Amino acid sequence: MQDDATEVTAAGIARLAGVGRAAVSNWRRRHADFPRPVGGSETSPAFALAEVEEWLRRHRKLAEVPLKERVWQQLAGHPDGPVTALVHAGCALLLIHDRPPVWLDISSGTDERLAALLPDALDEVLTPRMPGTARPGRTDRSHVNGQHLVNTPPSTSPAPPAPRATPATATPATATPATPTAPATPALDIPTAPRLLPSVPLLRGVAELAAERGARPTFEFLLGRHLDANPRQYTLTPPDLAGLMAALAGTPATVLDPACGTGALLRAVADRPDRRLLVQDSSPELAALTALRLALHTRAPVHAAAGDTLRADAYPELRADAVLCHPPFNERNWGHDELAYDPRWEYGFPARTESELAWVQHALARLRDGGIAVLLMPPAVASRRSGRRIRADLLRRGALRAVVALPAGAAPPYSVPLHLWVLRRPDRTPAQPEVLLVDAGRFSAEGRGGPDWPGVRETVLDAWGAFDRDGGVEERPGLARSVPVIELLDDDVDLTPARRLPPPADTDGAGRLADVRARLDETLRLTAELAPPPAEPVPSAASGRLPLTTVGELARAGALVMRTGGHGGRGRVPVLTDHDVLAGTVPSGTLPESEEEPVLTEPGDVVLPVLGGGAVARVVDEATAGAVLGRNLVLLRPDPAALDAWFLAGFLRGTANHRQASSYASTATRLDVRRLQLPRLAPDEQRRYGERFRALDAFERALREAGRLGEQLVRGMYDGLTDGTIVPD
C-alpha cells in the first residue's frame, strides 16, 4: 500500500484515538506489539500511519475515529509534505465538484489506474477553470516571448504614462524596465501519474469526506487545519476585514490581488456573471492553494501566477476594474535597486524603506481609468517623511481618495491600528480635490477580542458611499471628514485621520461624568456591604487536614467532564478568551471558522486559564453561557449530584493548589488542571463552602466594577479639563 509511507506523530495518534498524549506513551511502554518509530527524532518519533491504524483497530481503539481526522492525518503525514498533499487533494476535489461521473469512473479500479487516468481528467477541468495551468510534457501556449498571455485580458486602455521627471526621480527617455531574473510562472502544474501515486489513498479518503460534506467545505476544512498548524508561516486577512475591503471596491468584473496569500480578499468579492479573478503571490505554494480555493468557490475563471509581483509582474498589460491587496509590510528587499526606472513609478520612485508605496503604485498601474484599489497599510505610511513627495503627488492628481484608520485588532499585527487606502486611477483631475478621512478607532473592543465589525462597516461604508457619490461628506467629529487637498499639502503631508479630524462633540461632558460618579458611589456602597466579615481563627485542634482528591480522579469517576477550547465552529459565535476569564468580562474574542465542533459553555461550568500562573477559576453564568471556549482555557462541567460548582471553583483558586499543579518553563507557567486538588466533602458541606465562595466572587466583581468606574471618572475629568468642557471650581 502506498499509504505505508505516510507518517504520524504521537500527537496525531492521540487525535486518531481520541485520547491524550499520555495514553499513547503508556501504550508504547505497556504493549510490546506497538509499532516501532520509522522516523522523526528521539523526543518526537514518527510512526507509519498504516501500522498505527492496524494496531489501534486490533486493540479496539479505532472504533470511533472520525473520517475527517483520518484524512487529515494522511495529509499531514504525506511523504511529499502537507502542501503537496493539499494541492493534490484540491485538484481531486475540483474534479469531484465539476465532473463527479468522471471521478467515479477513474476511481473504480486500482490505485495505479487512478493515478494513470487522473492527469488527463484534471487537464479537462483545470485548463478551462484556471487558464494557463501547465501540463508537464506539453508546450505551454500561455507563454509567448516571456509574456503571460493567458492571464492577460485584452485591453483597449492605454499603457500607463512614463514617470514624470523630477529632481529626485529623473528618468531617461530610453530607460526600460529591469529584466526580471525570476519570471512569473503558472501557479499550478497538473501533477503527473508518478507524483500522484503516493497520494491515491489520501484522494480516496478526500472523496469519501466530500461525499459527506461537499467538495468546497472539505477543502476549506483541510486548508484551515493546515493554516492552524502553521500559524507563523502565513499572514491571514480576517474575513470581516476582507468583506469590508471588497465592499469598498463595489462589484467589479475584473479583480486583481497581486499579493493574494490565502485568497481571502477575492473570496469576499461580490459575484457577477462576467467576473474574472487574477492572483499572484511570491510563494508558489500559496499561489497554487489560492487558485484551487477560488476555483472551488466560484465559476469565474481564475488566472493565477507564482512570482515576485514587483520584480516579475505576471500581468503587465492588465487594466482591471479593481485591485484588492494586503501587501507585505516593511520590506527592504522589494527591488529598489533593480526597478529604479520602472514605468509604474508614475508618482515618484519609492525609497528603499517605502515598499508599501511601491505596492500602491503597482495597484494604480494595473487599473483601468476610473478603476478602484483598496490596500491594507501600516499606519506609518501615512506620515513617514521619506514618502511625503509621493503622498503629495497622489493627492494633487486625485489618485488617493480615502484613508481609513481601523481599530486595533483588525488584522495582524493586532496591536497596531492599521489603515485602509482607497485609490482611484484618475481619468481627470478633480476641480476641487478632497480626500475622505475616517477614524474607526472608537470601535475597538476591550480586551483581546476583535473590533465591533458591524459598527466599523456601517461607519466606513456610509462615509465612503456619500463621498463617492457627492464628492464630500457632512463632517462627523471624531469619525469622518472630507478634507481639501490643499490643507494636507504642508511640509509633512501627514494623512493620519486622527490628526485631521475634530474631536468628538461632547455637549454634556459634565452630566455624563456626574452619572459615572453616581454609579461609582453606588458601587462603593455595594462593595462595603459585600466585604467579607473578619475571619475567625480556627483552633489548632479543629484544623485537621481534609482527605483530598484531584480533578483527574473526579474526571475518571464521572463526577465531572473536562474539555479544552480552541475551535471556532461553523458560525460566528462570541468566544470566551483567557483574558475575559482573568478580567471578569463578557466574551469578547473571535476564532476563525472551523469544521471542528466548538466547546460551548453552559451555566454552572467552571473555566480555568492554563497559562500565566494566575489562580483564577470562573463559574459560567447566564451572561457567559453559549460562548465558544477559547484557546488556553479548560472547562470543567461538574455533575450537580456529585459536585457543587462554586465549591469546585473556590478550592481550585487556592494559591498553594495552583503552585503544586503548575509546571514552569523559562518564560511561562502552565497549569496541569488534572493535578488540582479539592477535599472530599458531603454535598451539604460543599454547598456551605460554595455559598461563601459565591459571596467572595460578588465582592470581587464589585471591586472590579468600582475600579473601572474610577478609571473612567479620572479619564473623563482629565479630558474635560483639557478640552474646555469642564472648568475648575
PDB file of C-alpha atoms in Angstrom, residues 23-190:
ATOM      1  CA  ALA A  23      -2.182   7.490  26.901  1.00  0.00           C
ATOM      2  CA  VAL A  24      -0.075   6.999  23.768  1.00  0.00           C
ATOM      3  CA  SER A  25       3.083   6.981  25.896  1.00  0.00           C
ATOM      4  CA  ASN A  26       1.509   4.342  28.153  1.00  0.00           C
ATOM      5  CA  TRP A  27       0.613   2.171  25.161  1.00  0.00           C
ATOM      6  CA  ARG A  28       4.200   2.315  23.918  1.00  0.00           C
ATOM      7  CA  ARG A  29       5.504   1.173  27.307  1.00  0.00           C
ATOM      8  CA  ARG A  30       2.875  -1.484  28.072  1.00  0.00           C
ATOM      9  CA  HIS A  31       2.345  -3.110  24.661  1.00  0.00           C
ATOM     10  CA  ALA A  32       5.271  -4.915  23.105  1.00  0.00           C
ATOM     11  CA  ASP A  33       3.494  -5.043  19.741  1.00  0.00           C
ATOM     12  CA  PHE A  34       3.066  -1.266  19.483  1.00  0.00           C
ATOM     13  CA  PRO A  35       4.544  -0.095  16.133  1.00  0.00           C
ATOM     14  CA  ARG A  36       8.177   0.968  16.160  1.00  0.00           C
ATOM     15  CA  PRO A  37       9.143   4.508  15.080  1.00  0.00           C
ATOM     16  CA  VAL A  38      10.039   4.866  11.413  1.00  0.00           C
ATOM     17  CA  GLY A  39      11.259   8.470  11.505  1.00  0.00           C
ATOM     18  CA  GLY A  40      11.284  11.708  13.448  1.00  0.00           C
ATOM     19  CA  SER A  41      13.597  12.139  16.424  1.00  0.00           C
ATOM     20  CA  GLU A  42      14.108  10.528  19.787  1.00  0.00           C
ATOM     21  CA  THR A  43      11.977  13.164  21.504  1.00  0.00           C
ATOM     22  CA  SER A  44       9.361  13.352  18.725  1.00  0.00           C
ATOM     23  CA  PRO A  45       9.218   9.996  16.926  1.00  0.00           C
ATOM     24  CA  ALA A  46       7.096   9.352  13.840  1.00  0.00           C
ATOM     25  CA  PHE A  47       5.211   6.143  13.092  1.00  0.00           C
ATOM     26  CA  ALA A  48       3.812   4.575   9.935  1.00  0.00           C
ATOM     27  CA  LEU A  49       0.154   5.563   9.772  1.00  0.00           C
ATOM     28  CA  ALA A  50      -0.972   2.235   8.304  1.00  0.00           C
ATOM     29  CA  GLU A  51       0.765   0.282  11.116  1.00  0.00           C
ATOM     30  CA  VAL A  52      -0.725   2.569  13.761  1.00  0.00           C
ATOM     31  CA  GLU A  53      -4.241   2.238  12.338  1.00  0.00           C
ATOM     32  CA  GLU A  54      -3.905  -1.547  12.239  1.00  0.00           C
ATOM     33  CA  TRP A  55      -2.685  -1.644  15.865  1.00  0.00           C
ATOM     34  CA  LEU A  56      -5.481   0.648  17.068  1.00  0.00           C
ATOM     35  CA  ARG A  57      -8.051  -1.409  15.195  1.00  0.00           C
ATOM     36  CA  ARG A  58      -6.669  -4.674  16.592  1.00  0.00           C
ATOM     37  CA  HIS A  59      -6.854  -3.322  20.144  1.00  0.00           C
ATOM     38  CA  ARG A  60     -10.353  -1.859  19.598  1.00  0.00           C
ATOM     39  CA  LYS A  61      -9.188   1.733  19.975  1.00  0.00           C
ATOM     40  CA  LEU A  62     -10.125   2.954  16.494  1.00  0.00           C
ATOM     41  CA  ALA A  63     -13.852   2.312  16.508  1.00  0.00           C
ATOM     42  CA  GLU A  64     -14.972   5.950  16.649  1.00  0.00           C
ATOM     43  CA  VAL A  65     -12.256   7.765  14.689  1.00  0.00           C
ATOM     44  CA  PRO A  66     -13.911  10.475  12.562  1.00  0.00           C
ATOM     45  CA  LEU A  67     -13.279  10.233   8.848  1.00  0.00           C
ATOM     46  CA  LYS A  68     -12.079  13.828   8.742  1.00  0.00           C
ATOM     47  CA  GLU A  69      -9.405  13.056  11.348  1.00  0.00           C
ATOM     48  CA  ARG A  70      -8.119  10.065   9.402  1.00  0.00           C
ATOM     49  CA  VAL A  71      -7.966  12.137   6.203  1.00  0.00           C
ATOM     50  CA  TRP A  72      -6.154  14.953   7.990  1.00  0.00           C
ATOM     51  CA  GLN A  73      -3.559  12.564   9.373  1.00  0.00           C
ATOM     52  CA  GLN A  74      -2.990  11.169   5.877  1.00  0.00           C
ATOM     53  CA  LEU A  75      -2.490  14.688   4.565  1.00  0.00           C
ATOM     54  CA  ALA A  76      -0.271  15.884   7.429  1.00  0.00           C
ATOM     55  CA  GLY A  77       1.937  12.795   7.163  1.00  0.00           C
ATOM     56  CA  HIS A  78       2.191  12.716   3.361  1.00  0.00           C
ATOM     57  CA  PRO A  79       5.698  11.671   2.231  1.00  0.00           C
ATOM     58  CA  ASP A  80       5.973  14.735  -0.049  1.00  0.00           C
ATOM     59  CA  GLY A  81       4.752  17.139   2.612  1.00  0.00           C
ATOM     60  CA  PRO A  82       1.339  18.553   3.532  1.00  0.00           C
ATOM     61  CA  VAL A  83       1.367  21.317   0.886  1.00  0.00           C
ATOM     62  CA  THR A  84       1.833  18.866  -1.979  1.00  0.00           C
ATOM     63  CA  ALA A  85      -0.842  16.657  -0.449  1.00  0.00           C
ATOM     64  CA  LEU A  86      -3.197  19.629  -0.127  1.00  0.00           C
ATOM     65  CA  VAL A  87      -2.645  20.622  -3.768  1.00  0.00           C
ATOM     66  CA  HIS A  88      -3.350  17.065  -4.936  1.00  0.00           C
ATOM     67  CA  ALA A  89      -6.454  16.952  -2.741  1.00  0.00           C
ATOM     68  CA  GLY A  90      -7.652  20.300  -4.121  1.00  0.00           C
ATOM     69  CA  CYS A  91      -7.228  19.094  -7.708  1.00  0.00           C
ATOM     70  CA  ALA A  92      -9.237  15.957  -6.987  1.00  0.00           C
ATOM     71  CA  LEU A  93     -11.931  17.933  -5.186  1.00  0.00           C
ATOM     72  CA  LEU A  94     -12.294  20.304  -8.133  1.00  0.00           C
ATOM     73  CA  LEU A  95     -12.764  17.280 -10.406  1.00  0.00           C
ATOM     74  CA  ILE A  96     -15.319  15.818  -7.969  1.00  0.00           C
ATOM     75  CA  HIS A  97     -17.095  19.184  -7.791  1.00  0.00           C
ATOM     76  CA  ASP A  98     -17.239  19.793 -11.564  1.00  0.00           C
ATOM     77  CA  ARG A  99     -17.422  16.280 -13.028  1.00  0.00           C
ATOM     78  CA  PRO A 100     -18.413  13.690 -10.426  1.00  0.00           C
ATOM     79  CA  PRO A 101     -19.140  10.928 -13.002  1.00  0.00           C
ATOM     80  CA  VAL A 102     -15.580  11.185 -14.308  1.00  0.00           C
ATOM     81  CA  TRP A 103     -14.199  10.770 -10.797  1.00  0.00           C
ATOM     82  CA  LEU A 104     -16.431   7.758 -10.129  1.00  0.00           C
ATOM     83  CA  ASP A 105     -15.229   6.131 -13.327  1.00  0.00           C
ATOM     84  CA  ILE A 106     -11.472   6.608 -12.874  1.00  0.00           C
ATOM     85  CA  SER A 107     -11.540   5.794  -9.131  1.00  0.00           C
ATOM     86  CA  SER A 108     -13.354   2.486  -9.585  1.00  0.00           C
ATOM     87  CA  GLY A 109     -10.201   0.486 -10.358  1.00  0.00           C
ATOM     88  CA  THR A 110      -6.788   0.053  -8.787  1.00  0.00           C
ATOM     89  CA  ASP A 111      -4.637   2.798  -7.309  1.00  0.00           C
ATOM     90  CA  GLU A 112      -2.307   2.571 -10.316  1.00  0.00           C
ATOM     91  CA  ARG A 113      -5.227   3.022 -12.740  1.00  0.00           C
ATOM     92  CA  LEU A 114      -6.490   6.057 -10.822  1.00  0.00           C
ATOM     93  CA  ALA A 115      -3.040   7.682 -10.831  1.00  0.00           C
ATOM     94  CA  ALA A 116      -2.629   6.999 -14.556  1.00  0.00           C
ATOM     95  CA  LEU A 117      -6.032   8.412 -15.610  1.00  0.00           C
ATOM     96  CA  LEU A 118      -6.234  11.344 -13.250  1.00  0.00           C
ATOM     97  CA  PRO A 119      -3.837  13.782 -15.058  1.00  0.00           C
ATOM     98  CA  ASP A 120      -5.921  13.747 -18.271  1.00  0.00           C
ATOM     99  CA  ALA A 121      -9.141  14.174 -16.284  1.00  0.00           C
ATOM    100  CA  LEU A 122      -7.614  17.092 -14.376  1.00  0.00           C
ATOM    101  CA  ASP A 123      -6.424  18.664 -17.636  1.00  0.00           C
ATOM    102  CA  GLU A 124     -10.014  18.786 -18.908  1.00  0.00           C
ATOM    103  CA  VAL A 125     -11.198  20.512 -15.717  1.00  0.00           C
ATOM    104  CA  LEU A 126      -8.291  22.753 -14.734  1.00  0.00           C
ATOM    105  CA  THR A 127      -7.475  24.214 -18.133  1.00  0.00           C
ATOM    106  CA  PRO A 128     -10.849  25.996 -18.652  1.00  0.00           C
ATOM    107  CA  ARG A 129     -11.243  26.864 -14.964  1.00  0.00           C
ATOM    108  CA  MET A 130      -7.664  28.108 -14.471  1.00  0.00           C
ATOM    109  CA  PRO A 131      -6.312  29.337 -17.819  1.00  0.00           C
ATOM    110  CA  GLY A 132      -2.544  28.984 -18.031  1.00  0.00           C
ATOM    111  CA  THR A 133      -2.311  25.813 -15.948  1.00  0.00           C
ATOM    112  CA  ALA A 134       0.794  23.928 -17.051  1.00  0.00           C
ATOM    113  CA  ARG A 135       0.801  20.244 -18.034  1.00  0.00           C
ATOM    114  CA  PRO A 136       4.239  18.602 -17.773  1.00  0.00           C
ATOM    115  CA  GLY A 137       5.405  17.241 -21.120  1.00  0.00           C
ATOM    116  CA  ARG A 138       3.223  19.652 -23.087  1.00  0.00           C
ATOM    117  CA  THR A 139       4.190  23.003 -24.587  1.00  0.00           C
ATOM    118  CA  ASP A 140       2.511  25.715 -22.548  1.00  0.00           C
ATOM    119  CA  ARG A 141       0.843  28.070 -25.007  1.00  0.00           C
ATOM    120  CA  SER A 142       0.094  30.602 -22.291  1.00  0.00           C
ATOM    121  CA  HIS A 143       3.660  31.953 -22.511  1.00  0.00           C
ATOM    122  CA  VAL A 144       4.949  33.540 -25.706  1.00  0.00           C
ATOM    123  CA  ASN A 145       8.177  35.547 -25.729  1.00  0.00           C
ATOM    124  CA  GLY A 146       8.099  35.760 -21.966  1.00  0.00           C
ATOM    125  CA  GLN A 147       4.617  37.310 -21.872  1.00  0.00           C
ATOM    126  CA  HIS A 148       1.950  35.622 -19.718  1.00  0.00           C
ATOM    127  CA  LEU A 149      -0.745  35.947 -22.377  1.00  0.00           C
ATOM    128  CA  VAL A 150      -3.476  33.697 -20.990  1.00  0.00           C
ATOM    129  CA  ASN A 151      -3.562  35.626 -17.756  1.00  0.00           C
ATOM    130  CA  THR A 152      -3.620  38.949 -19.567  1.00  0.00           C
ATOM    131  CA  PRO A 153      -7.124  40.033 -20.559  1.00  0.00           C
ATOM    132  CA  PRO A 154      -7.471  42.115 -23.700  1.00  0.00           C
ATOM    133  CA  SER A 155      -7.484  45.822 -23.111  1.00  0.00           C
ATOM    134  CA  THR A 156      -8.061  48.943 -25.140  1.00  0.00           C
ATOM    135  CA  SER A 157      -6.830  51.191 -22.359  1.00  0.00           C
ATOM    136  CA  PRO A 158      -3.535  52.993 -22.928  1.00  0.00           C
ATOM    137  CA  ALA A 159      -0.451  51.890 -21.100  1.00  0.00           C
ATOM    138  CA  PRO A 160       0.463  53.896 -18.007  1.00  0.00           C
ATOM    139  CA  PRO A 161       2.423  57.037 -18.858  1.00  0.00           C
ATOM    140  CA  ALA A 162       6.116  57.186 -18.180  1.00  0.00           C
ATOM    141  CA  PRO A 163       7.187  58.699 -14.880  1.00  0.00           C
ATOM    142  CA  ARG A 164       7.298  62.460 -14.809  1.00  0.00           C
ATOM    143  CA  ALA A 165      10.847  63.744 -14.439  1.00  0.00           C
ATOM    144  CA  THR A 166      11.531  65.374 -11.119  1.00  0.00           C
ATOM    145  CA  PRO A 167      14.818  66.365  -9.471  1.00  0.00           C
ATOM    146  CA  ALA A 168      14.546  63.300  -7.262  1.00  0.00           C
ATOM    147  CA  THR A 169      13.469  60.779  -9.926  1.00  0.00           C
ATOM    148  CA  ALA A 170      14.645  61.938 -13.363  1.00  0.00           C
ATOM    149  CA  THR A 171      14.044  59.144 -15.875  1.00  0.00           C
ATOM    150  CA  PRO A 172      15.985  58.888 -19.159  1.00  0.00           C
ATOM    151  CA  ALA A 173      13.758  58.700 -22.214  1.00  0.00           C
ATOM    152  CA  THR A 174      15.352  55.438 -23.292  1.00  0.00           C
ATOM    153  CA  ALA A 175      15.020  53.723 -19.901  1.00  0.00           C
ATOM    154  CA  THR A 176      13.278  50.352 -19.887  1.00  0.00           C
ATOM    155  CA  PRO A 177      12.082  48.214 -17.011  1.00  0.00           C
ATOM    156  CA  ALA A 178      14.626  45.932 -15.451  1.00  0.00           C
ATOM    157  CA  THR A 179      14.511  42.385 -16.791  1.00  0.00           C
ATOM    158  CA  PRO A 180      13.228  40.112 -14.008  1.00  0.00           C
ATOM    159  CA  THR A 181      15.637  37.383 -13.026  1.00  0.00           C
ATOM    160  CA  ALA A 182      12.849  35.009 -11.978  1.00  0.00           C
ATOM    161  CA  PRO A 183       9.821  35.425 -14.274  1.00  0.00           C
ATOM    162  CA  ALA A 184       6.361  34.615 -13.052  1.00  0.00           C
ATOM    163  CA  THR A 185       5.157  31.098 -13.766  1.00  0.00           C
ATOM    164  CA  PRO A 186       1.731  29.431 -13.760  1.00  0.00           C
ATOM    165  CA  ALA A 187       0.619  28.808 -10.194  1.00  0.00           C
ATOM    166  CA  LEU A 188      -0.389  25.209 -10.800  1.00  0.00           C
ATOM    167  CA  ASP A 189       1.161  22.295 -12.687  1.00  0.00           C
ATOM    168  CA  ILE A 190      -1.079  19.320 -13.375  1.00  0.00           C
TER     169      ILE A 190
END
